Short mmCIF file of N, CA and C in Angstrom, two decimals:
data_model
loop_
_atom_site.label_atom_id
_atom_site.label_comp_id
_atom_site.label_asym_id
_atom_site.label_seq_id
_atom_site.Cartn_x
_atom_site.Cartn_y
_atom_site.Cartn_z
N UNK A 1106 21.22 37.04 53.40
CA UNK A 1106 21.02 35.88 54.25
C UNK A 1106 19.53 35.78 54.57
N UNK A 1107 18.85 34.49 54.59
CA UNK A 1107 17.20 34.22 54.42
C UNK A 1107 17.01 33.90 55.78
N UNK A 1108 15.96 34.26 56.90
CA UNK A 1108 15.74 34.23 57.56
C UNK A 1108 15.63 32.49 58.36
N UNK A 1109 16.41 31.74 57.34
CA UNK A 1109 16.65 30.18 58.12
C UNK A 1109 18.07 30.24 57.93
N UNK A 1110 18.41 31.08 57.50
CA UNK A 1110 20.11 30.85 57.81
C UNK A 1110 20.58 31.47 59.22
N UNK A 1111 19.69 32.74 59.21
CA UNK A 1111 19.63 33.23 60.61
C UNK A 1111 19.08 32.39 61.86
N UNK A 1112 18.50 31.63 62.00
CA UNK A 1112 17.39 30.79 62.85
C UNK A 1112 18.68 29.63 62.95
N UNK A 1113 19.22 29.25 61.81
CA UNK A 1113 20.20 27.83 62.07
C UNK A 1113 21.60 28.68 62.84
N UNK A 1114 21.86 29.73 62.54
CA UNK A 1114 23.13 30.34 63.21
C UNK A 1114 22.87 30.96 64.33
N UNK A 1115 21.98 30.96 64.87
CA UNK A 1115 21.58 31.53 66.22
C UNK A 1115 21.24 30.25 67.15
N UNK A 1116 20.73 29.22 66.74
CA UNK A 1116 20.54 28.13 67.29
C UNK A 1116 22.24 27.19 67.23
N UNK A 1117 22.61 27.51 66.32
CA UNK A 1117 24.20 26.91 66.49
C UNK A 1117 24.83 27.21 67.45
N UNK A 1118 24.78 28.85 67.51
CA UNK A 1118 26.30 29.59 68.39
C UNK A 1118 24.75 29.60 70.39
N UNK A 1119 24.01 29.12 70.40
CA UNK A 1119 23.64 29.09 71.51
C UNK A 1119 23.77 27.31 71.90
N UNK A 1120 23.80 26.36 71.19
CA UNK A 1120 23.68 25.22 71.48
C UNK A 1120 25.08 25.18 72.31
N UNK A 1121 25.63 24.17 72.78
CA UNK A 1121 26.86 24.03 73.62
C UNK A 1121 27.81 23.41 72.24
N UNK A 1122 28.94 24.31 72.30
CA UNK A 1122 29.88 24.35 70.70
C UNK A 1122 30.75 23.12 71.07
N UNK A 1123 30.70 22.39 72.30
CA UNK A 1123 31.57 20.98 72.00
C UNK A 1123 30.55 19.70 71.77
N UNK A 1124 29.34 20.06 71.32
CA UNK A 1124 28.22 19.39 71.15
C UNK A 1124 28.16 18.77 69.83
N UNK A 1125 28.36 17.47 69.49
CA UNK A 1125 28.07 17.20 67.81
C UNK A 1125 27.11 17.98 66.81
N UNK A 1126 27.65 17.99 66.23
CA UNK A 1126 27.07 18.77 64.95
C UNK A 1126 25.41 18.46 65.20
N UNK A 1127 24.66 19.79 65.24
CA UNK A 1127 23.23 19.87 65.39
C UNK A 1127 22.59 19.89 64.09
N UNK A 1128 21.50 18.95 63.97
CA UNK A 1128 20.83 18.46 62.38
C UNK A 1128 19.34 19.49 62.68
N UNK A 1129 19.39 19.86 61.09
CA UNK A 1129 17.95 20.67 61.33
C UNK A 1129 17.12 19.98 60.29
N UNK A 1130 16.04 20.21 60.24
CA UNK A 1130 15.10 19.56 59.27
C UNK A 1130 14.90 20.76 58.11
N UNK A 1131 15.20 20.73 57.16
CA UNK A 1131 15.25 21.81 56.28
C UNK A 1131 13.87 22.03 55.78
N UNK A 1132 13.91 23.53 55.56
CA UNK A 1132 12.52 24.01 55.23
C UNK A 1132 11.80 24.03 55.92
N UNK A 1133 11.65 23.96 57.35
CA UNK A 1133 10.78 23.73 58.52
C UNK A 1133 10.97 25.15 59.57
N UNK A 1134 11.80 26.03 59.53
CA UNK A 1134 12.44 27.14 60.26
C UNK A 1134 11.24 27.51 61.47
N UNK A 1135 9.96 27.73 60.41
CA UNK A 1135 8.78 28.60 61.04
C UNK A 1135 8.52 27.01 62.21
N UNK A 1136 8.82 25.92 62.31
CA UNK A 1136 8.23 25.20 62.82
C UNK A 1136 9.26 24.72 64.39
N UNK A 1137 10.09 25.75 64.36
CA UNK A 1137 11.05 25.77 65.42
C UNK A 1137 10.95 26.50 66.76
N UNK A 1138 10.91 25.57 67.84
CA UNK A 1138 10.51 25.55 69.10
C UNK A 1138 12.04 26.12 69.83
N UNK A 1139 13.01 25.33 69.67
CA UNK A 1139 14.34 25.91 70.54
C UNK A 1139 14.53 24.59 70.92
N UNK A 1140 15.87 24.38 71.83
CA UNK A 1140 16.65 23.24 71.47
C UNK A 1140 15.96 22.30 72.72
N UNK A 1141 16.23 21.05 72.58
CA UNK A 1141 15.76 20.06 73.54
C UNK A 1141 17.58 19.85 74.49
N UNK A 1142 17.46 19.57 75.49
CA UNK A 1142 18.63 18.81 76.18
C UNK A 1142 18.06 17.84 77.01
N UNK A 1143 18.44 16.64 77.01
CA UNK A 1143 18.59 15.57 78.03
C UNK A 1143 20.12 15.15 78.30
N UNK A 1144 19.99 14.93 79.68
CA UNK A 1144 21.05 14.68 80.27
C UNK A 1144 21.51 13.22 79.77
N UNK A 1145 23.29 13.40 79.43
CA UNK A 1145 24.07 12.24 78.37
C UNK A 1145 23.60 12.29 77.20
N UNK A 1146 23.19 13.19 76.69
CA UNK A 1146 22.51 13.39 75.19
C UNK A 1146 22.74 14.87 74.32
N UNK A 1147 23.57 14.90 73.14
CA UNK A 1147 23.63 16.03 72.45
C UNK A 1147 21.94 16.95 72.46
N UNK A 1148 22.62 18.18 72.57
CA UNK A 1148 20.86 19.35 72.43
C UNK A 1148 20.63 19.01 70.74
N UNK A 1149 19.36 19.25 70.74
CA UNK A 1149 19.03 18.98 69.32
C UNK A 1149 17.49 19.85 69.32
N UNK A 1150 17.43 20.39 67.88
CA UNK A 1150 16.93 20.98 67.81
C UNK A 1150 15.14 20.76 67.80
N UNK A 1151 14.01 21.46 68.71
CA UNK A 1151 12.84 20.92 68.56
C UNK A 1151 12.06 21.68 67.73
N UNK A 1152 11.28 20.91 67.40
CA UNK A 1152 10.16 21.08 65.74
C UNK A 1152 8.54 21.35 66.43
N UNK A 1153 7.71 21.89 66.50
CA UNK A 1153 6.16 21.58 66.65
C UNK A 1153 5.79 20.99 65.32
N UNK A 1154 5.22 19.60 65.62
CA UNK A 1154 4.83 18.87 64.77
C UNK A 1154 3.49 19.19 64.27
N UNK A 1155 2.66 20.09 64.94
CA UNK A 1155 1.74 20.68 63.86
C UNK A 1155 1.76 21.69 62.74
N UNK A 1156 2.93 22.42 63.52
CA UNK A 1156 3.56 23.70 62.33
C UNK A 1156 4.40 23.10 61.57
N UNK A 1157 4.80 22.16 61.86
CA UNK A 1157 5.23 21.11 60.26
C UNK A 1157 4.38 20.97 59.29
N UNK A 1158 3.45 19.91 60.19
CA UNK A 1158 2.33 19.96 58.85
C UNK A 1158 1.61 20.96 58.39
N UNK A 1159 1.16 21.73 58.94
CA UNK A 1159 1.20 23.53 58.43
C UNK A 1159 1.92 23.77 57.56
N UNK A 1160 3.11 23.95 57.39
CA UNK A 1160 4.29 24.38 56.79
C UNK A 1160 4.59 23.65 55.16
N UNK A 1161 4.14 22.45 55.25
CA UNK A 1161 4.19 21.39 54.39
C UNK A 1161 2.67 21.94 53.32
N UNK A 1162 1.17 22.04 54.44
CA UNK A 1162 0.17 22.35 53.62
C UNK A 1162 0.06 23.72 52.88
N UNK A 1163 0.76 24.82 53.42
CA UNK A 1163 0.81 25.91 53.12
C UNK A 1163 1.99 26.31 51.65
N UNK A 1164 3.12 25.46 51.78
CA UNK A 1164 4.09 25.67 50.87
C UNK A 1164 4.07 24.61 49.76
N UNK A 1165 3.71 23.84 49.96
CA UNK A 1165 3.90 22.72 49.05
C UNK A 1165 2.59 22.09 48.58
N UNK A 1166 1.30 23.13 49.11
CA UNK A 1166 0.09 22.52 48.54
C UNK A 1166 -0.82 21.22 48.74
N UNK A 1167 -0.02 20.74 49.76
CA UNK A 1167 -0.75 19.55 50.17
C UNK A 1167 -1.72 19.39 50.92
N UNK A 1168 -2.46 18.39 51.41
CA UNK A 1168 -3.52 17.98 51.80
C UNK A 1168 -2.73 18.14 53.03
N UNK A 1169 -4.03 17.79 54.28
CA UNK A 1169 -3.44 17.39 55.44
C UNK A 1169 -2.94 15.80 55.29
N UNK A 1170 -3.82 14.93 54.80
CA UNK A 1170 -2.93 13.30 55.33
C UNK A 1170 -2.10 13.40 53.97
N UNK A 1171 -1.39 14.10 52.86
CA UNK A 1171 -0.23 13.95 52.16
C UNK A 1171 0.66 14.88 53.51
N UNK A 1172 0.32 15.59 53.35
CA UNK A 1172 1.66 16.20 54.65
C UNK A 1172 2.28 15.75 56.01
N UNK A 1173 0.81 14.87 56.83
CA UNK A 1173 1.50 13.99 57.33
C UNK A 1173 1.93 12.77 57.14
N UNK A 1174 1.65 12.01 55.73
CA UNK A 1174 2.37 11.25 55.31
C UNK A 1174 3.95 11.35 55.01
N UNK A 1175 3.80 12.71 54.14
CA UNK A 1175 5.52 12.62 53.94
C UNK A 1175 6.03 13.42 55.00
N UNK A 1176 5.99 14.15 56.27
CA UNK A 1176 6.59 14.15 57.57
C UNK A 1176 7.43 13.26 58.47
N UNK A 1177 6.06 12.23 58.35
CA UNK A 1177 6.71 10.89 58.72
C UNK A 1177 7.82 9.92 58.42
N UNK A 1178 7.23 9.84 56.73
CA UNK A 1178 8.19 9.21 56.07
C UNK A 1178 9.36 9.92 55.64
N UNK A 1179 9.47 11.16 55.27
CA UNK A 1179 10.62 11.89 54.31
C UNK A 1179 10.98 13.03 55.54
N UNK A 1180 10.67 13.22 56.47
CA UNK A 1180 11.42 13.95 57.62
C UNK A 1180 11.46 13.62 58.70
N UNK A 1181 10.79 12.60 59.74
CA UNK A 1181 10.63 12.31 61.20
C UNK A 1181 11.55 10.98 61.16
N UNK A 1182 11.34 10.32 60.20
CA UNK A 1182 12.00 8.95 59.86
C UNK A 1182 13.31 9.38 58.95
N UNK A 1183 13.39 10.03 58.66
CA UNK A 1183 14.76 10.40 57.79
C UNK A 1183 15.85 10.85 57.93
N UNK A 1184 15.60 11.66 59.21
CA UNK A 1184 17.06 11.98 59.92
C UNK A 1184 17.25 11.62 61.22
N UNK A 1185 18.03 11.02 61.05
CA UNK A 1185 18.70 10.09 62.04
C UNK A 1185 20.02 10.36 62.85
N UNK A 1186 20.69 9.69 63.97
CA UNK A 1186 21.71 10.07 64.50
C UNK A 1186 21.54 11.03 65.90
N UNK A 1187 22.84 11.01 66.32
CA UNK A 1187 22.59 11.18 67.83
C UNK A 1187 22.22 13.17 67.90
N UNK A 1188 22.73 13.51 66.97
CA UNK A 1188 21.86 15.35 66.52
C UNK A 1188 21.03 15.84 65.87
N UNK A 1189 20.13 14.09 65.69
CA UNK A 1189 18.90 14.42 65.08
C UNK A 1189 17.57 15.21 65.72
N UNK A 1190 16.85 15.84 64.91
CA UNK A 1190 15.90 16.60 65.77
C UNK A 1190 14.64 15.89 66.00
N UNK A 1191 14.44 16.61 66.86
CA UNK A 1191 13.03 16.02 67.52
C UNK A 1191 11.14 16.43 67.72
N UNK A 1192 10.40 16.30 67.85
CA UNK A 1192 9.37 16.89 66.71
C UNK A 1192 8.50 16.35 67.72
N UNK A 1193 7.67 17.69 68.48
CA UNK A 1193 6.92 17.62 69.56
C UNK A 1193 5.66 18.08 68.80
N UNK A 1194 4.45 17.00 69.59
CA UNK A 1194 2.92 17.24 69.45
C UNK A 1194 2.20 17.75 70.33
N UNK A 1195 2.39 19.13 70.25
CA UNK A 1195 1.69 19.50 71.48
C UNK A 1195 0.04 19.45 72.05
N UNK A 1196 0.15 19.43 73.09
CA UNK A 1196 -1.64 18.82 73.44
C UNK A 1196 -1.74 19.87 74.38
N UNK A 1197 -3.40 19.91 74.60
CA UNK A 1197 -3.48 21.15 75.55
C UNK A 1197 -4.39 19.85 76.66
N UNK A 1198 -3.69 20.43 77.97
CA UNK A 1198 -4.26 19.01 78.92
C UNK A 1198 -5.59 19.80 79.61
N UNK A 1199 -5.72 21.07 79.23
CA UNK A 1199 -6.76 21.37 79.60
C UNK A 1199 -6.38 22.51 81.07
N UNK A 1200 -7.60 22.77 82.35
CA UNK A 1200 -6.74 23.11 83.53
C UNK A 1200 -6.39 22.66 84.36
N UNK A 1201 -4.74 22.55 84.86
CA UNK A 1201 -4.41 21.36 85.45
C UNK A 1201 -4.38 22.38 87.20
#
């Protein structure tokens, strides 16, 4: 078993099990934050959207604007539905 089968089955059996089926973005594992919940809303799983594109430049050889091109288009825009995941940009606000 590859260390994203482990990451999707540990994030399964902790999500709430009467919860619709939780969508992961495949090939992204290293880019996994832990689950989001809003209230009236299935948990779904969160992404750091820079370790995406990381993940994309490192494995697949791409540039930075090819990686966030196809992020956008072929994973942020592509899965859809109410257990789709969600894909945070984190910013540093500095000292608050």
């Amino acid at each position: 078993m590859g260390s994203g089968e482990v990451i999707e089955m540990s994030i399964r059996a902790w999500a709430n099990p009467w919860e619709d089926e939780v969508l992961f973005a495949a090939g992204f594992e290293k880019a996994i934050l832990g689950v989001a919940r809003k209230a009236g809303h299935p948990e779904v799983v969160a992404y750091d959207y820079e370790k995406c594109v990381q993940v994309l430049i490192d494995r697949d050889d791409m540039t930075e604007e090819e990686a966030l091109e196809y992020l956008e288009f072929n994973v942020v825009g592509a899965i859809v539905g109410e257990g789709a995941p969600i894909f945070i940009e984190p910013h540093d606000f500095g000292p608050l």
